[in-house]
Amino acid sequence: SSAKLEVVLAYTSPLNDELTQLLQADIATPNGVSIFPFIIKDLLGRTQHMAQTAWIKAWPKDSIGKSKPGARTWMFDTDSMLWNFGGS
């Protein structure tokens, strides 16, 4: 089934730069080009969720000076998400 995902990154995370480049390329290209696999993995256990196809939905929400100081919230959509809730 499809999924809507929210990822909160520190304002200083270098991943913000990479996601910005992906979204800029997507916006600049007719029909978009920034489709990519998406994996969420528990590094201390066996939980892993993945989608073959995901894309950034919009520019991140900035929360500098708000309830989560120094955080950016990126929103992603997927067409098909596989869920695996494992133990630790």
PDB file of C-alpha atoms in Angstrom:
ATOM      1  CA  SER A   1       0.000   0.000   0.000  1.00  0.00           C
ATOM      2  CA  SER A   2       1.097   3.589  -0.490  1.00  0.00           C
ATOM      3  CA  ALA A   3       2.474   5.652   2.380  1.00  0.00           C
ATOM      4  CA  LYS A   4       3.078   9.230   3.410  1.00  0.00           C
ATOM      5  CA  LEU A   5       6.303   9.612   5.386  1.00  0.00           C
ATOM      6  CA  GLU A   6       7.654  12.443   7.500  1.00  0.00           C
ATOM      7  CA  VAL A   7      11.379  12.682   8.242  1.00  0.00           C
ATOM      8  CA  VAL A   8      12.711  15.236  10.724  1.00  0.00           C
ATOM      9  CA  LEU A   9      16.361  16.177  10.248  1.00  0.00           C
ATOM     10  CA  ALA A  10      18.618  18.449  12.255  1.00  0.00           C
ATOM     11  CA  TYR A  11      19.080  21.824  10.592  1.00  0.00           C
ATOM     12  CA  THR A  12      22.802  21.015  10.250  1.00  0.00           C
ATOM     13  CA  SER A  13      22.357  17.568   8.615  1.00  0.00           C
ATOM     14  CA  PRO A  14      24.155  17.220   5.267  1.00  0.00           C
ATOM     15  CA  LEU A  15      21.184  15.148   4.071  1.00  0.00           C
ATOM     16  CA  ASN A  16      19.251  18.443   3.754  1.00  0.00           C
ATOM     17  CA  ASP A  17      21.640  19.415   0.915  1.00  0.00           C
ATOM     18  CA  GLU A  18      21.104  16.115  -0.905  1.00  0.00           C
ATOM     19  CA  LEU A  19      17.321  16.265  -0.574  1.00  0.00           C
ATOM     20  CA  THR A  20      17.330  19.883  -1.779  1.00  0.00           C
ATOM     21  CA  GLN A  21      19.267  18.851  -4.905  1.00  0.00           C
ATOM     22  CA  LEU A  22      16.854  15.987  -5.577  1.00  0.00           C
ATOM     23  CA  LEU A  23      13.815  18.241  -5.256  1.00  0.00           C
ATOM     24  CA  GLN A  24      15.359  20.994  -7.415  1.00  0.00           C
ATOM     25  CA  ALA A  25      16.089  18.439 -10.171  1.00  0.00           C
ATOM     26  CA  ASP A  26      12.542  17.124  -9.900  1.00  0.00           C
ATOM     27  CA  ILE A  27      11.021  20.609 -10.211  1.00  0.00           C
ATOM     28  CA  ALA A  28      13.274  21.548 -13.156  1.00  0.00           C
ATOM     29  CA  THR A  29      12.395  18.459 -15.213  1.00  0.00           C
ATOM     30  CA  PRO A  30       9.035  17.926 -16.938  1.00  0.00           C
ATOM     31  CA  ASN A  31       7.238  14.978 -15.283  1.00  0.00           C
ATOM     32  CA  GLY A  32       9.934  14.929 -12.580  1.00  0.00           C
ATOM     33  CA  VAL A  33      13.015  12.722 -12.312  1.00  0.00           C
ATOM     34  CA  SER A  34      13.631  12.322  -8.589  1.00  0.00           C
ATOM     35  CA  ILE A  35      12.135   8.925  -7.908  1.00  0.00           C
ATOM     36  CA  PHE A  36      14.208   6.760  -5.583  1.00  0.00           C
ATOM     37  CA  PRO A  37      14.011   3.784  -3.205  1.00  0.00           C
ATOM     38  CA  PHE A  38      13.273   4.627   0.427  1.00  0.00           C
ATOM     39  CA  ILE A  39      14.418   2.507   3.375  1.00  0.00           C
ATOM     40  CA  ILE A  40      13.797   2.958   7.095  1.00  0.00           C
ATOM     41  CA  LYS A  41      15.937   0.580   9.124  1.00  0.00           C
ATOM     42  CA  ASP A  42      16.272   0.035  12.864  1.00  0.00           C
ATOM     43  CA  LEU A  43      20.038  -0.230  13.328  1.00  0.00           C
ATOM     44  CA  LEU A  44      19.581  -2.016  16.667  1.00  0.00           C
ATOM     45  CA  GLY A  45      16.932  -4.502  15.586  1.00  0.00           C
ATOM     46  CA  ARG A  46      15.265  -6.206  12.630  1.00  0.00           C
ATOM     47  CA  THR A  47      12.566  -3.655  11.817  1.00  0.00           C
ATOM     48  CA  GLN A  48      12.869  -2.434   8.237  1.00  0.00           C
ATOM     49  CA  HIS A  49      10.373  -0.640   6.021  1.00  0.00           C
ATOM     50  CA  MET A  50      11.011  -0.005   2.341  1.00  0.00           C
ATOM     51  CA  ALA A  51       9.528   1.338  -0.842  1.00  0.00           C
ATOM     52  CA  GLN A  52      10.869   0.765  -4.351  1.00  0.00           C
ATOM     53  CA  THR A  53       9.536   4.154  -5.437  1.00  0.00           C
ATOM     54  CA  ALA A  54       9.407   7.311  -3.328  1.00  0.00           C
ATOM     55  CA  TRP A  55       9.549  11.040  -3.987  1.00  0.00           C
ATOM     56  CA  ILE A  56       9.761  14.281  -2.033  1.00  0.00           C
ATOM     57  CA  LYS A  57       6.334  15.848  -1.755  1.00  0.00           C
ATOM     58  CA  ALA A  58       7.312  19.492  -1.129  1.00  0.00           C
ATOM     59  CA  TRP A  59       9.914  21.798   0.370  1.00  0.00           C
ATOM     60  CA  PRO A  60      10.620  21.009   4.032  1.00  0.00           C
ATOM     61  CA  LYS A  61       8.925  22.730   6.905  1.00  0.00           C
ATOM     62  CA  ASP A  62      11.457  24.778   8.839  1.00  0.00           C
ATOM     63  CA  SER A  63      11.089  24.903  12.604  1.00  0.00           C
ATOM     64  CA  ILE A  64      13.971  27.172  13.535  1.00  0.00           C
ATOM     65  CA  GLY A  65      12.953  28.961  16.719  1.00  0.00           C
ATOM     66  CA  LYS A  66       9.759  26.901  17.108  1.00  0.00           C
ATOM     67  CA  SER A  67       8.935  23.807  19.172  1.00  0.00           C
ATOM     68  CA  LYS A  68      11.725  21.721  17.548  1.00  0.00           C
ATOM     69  CA  PRO A  69      14.555  24.249  17.289  1.00  0.00           C
ATOM     70  CA  GLY A  70      16.896  23.647  14.411  1.00  0.00           C
ATOM     71  CA  ALA A  71      14.830  20.947  12.681  1.00  0.00           C
ATOM     72  CA  ARG A  72      13.529  20.504   9.135  1.00  0.00           C
ATOM     73  CA  THR A  73      10.607  18.222   8.303  1.00  0.00           C
ATOM     74  CA  TRP A  74      10.659  16.568   4.868  1.00  0.00           C
ATOM     75  CA  MET A  75       7.524  14.889   3.487  1.00  0.00           C
ATOM     76  CA  PHE A  76       7.702  11.876   1.161  1.00  0.00           C
ATOM     77  CA  ASP A  77       5.108   9.850  -0.743  1.00  0.00           C
ATOM     78  CA  THR A  78       5.489   6.250  -1.914  1.00  0.00           C
ATOM     79  CA  ASP A  79       3.483   4.147  -4.309  1.00  0.00           C
ATOM     80  CA  SER A  80       4.030   0.885  -2.429  1.00  0.00           C
ATOM     81  CA  MET A  81       5.480   0.419   1.039  1.00  0.00           C
ATOM     82  CA  LEU A  82       6.593  -2.923   2.466  1.00  0.00           C
ATOM     83  CA  TRP A  83       6.424  -3.052   6.271  1.00  0.00           C
ATOM     84  CA  ASN A  84       8.500  -5.422   8.425  1.00  0.00           C
ATOM     85  CA  PHE A  85       8.134  -4.996  12.188  1.00  0.00           C
ATOM     86  CA  GLY A  86      10.926  -7.128  13.643  1.00  0.00           C
ATOM     87  CA  GLY A  87      12.282  -7.693  17.122  1.00  0.00           C
ATOM     88  CA  SER A  88      15.455  -6.282  18.556  1.00  0.00           C
TER      89      SER A  88
END
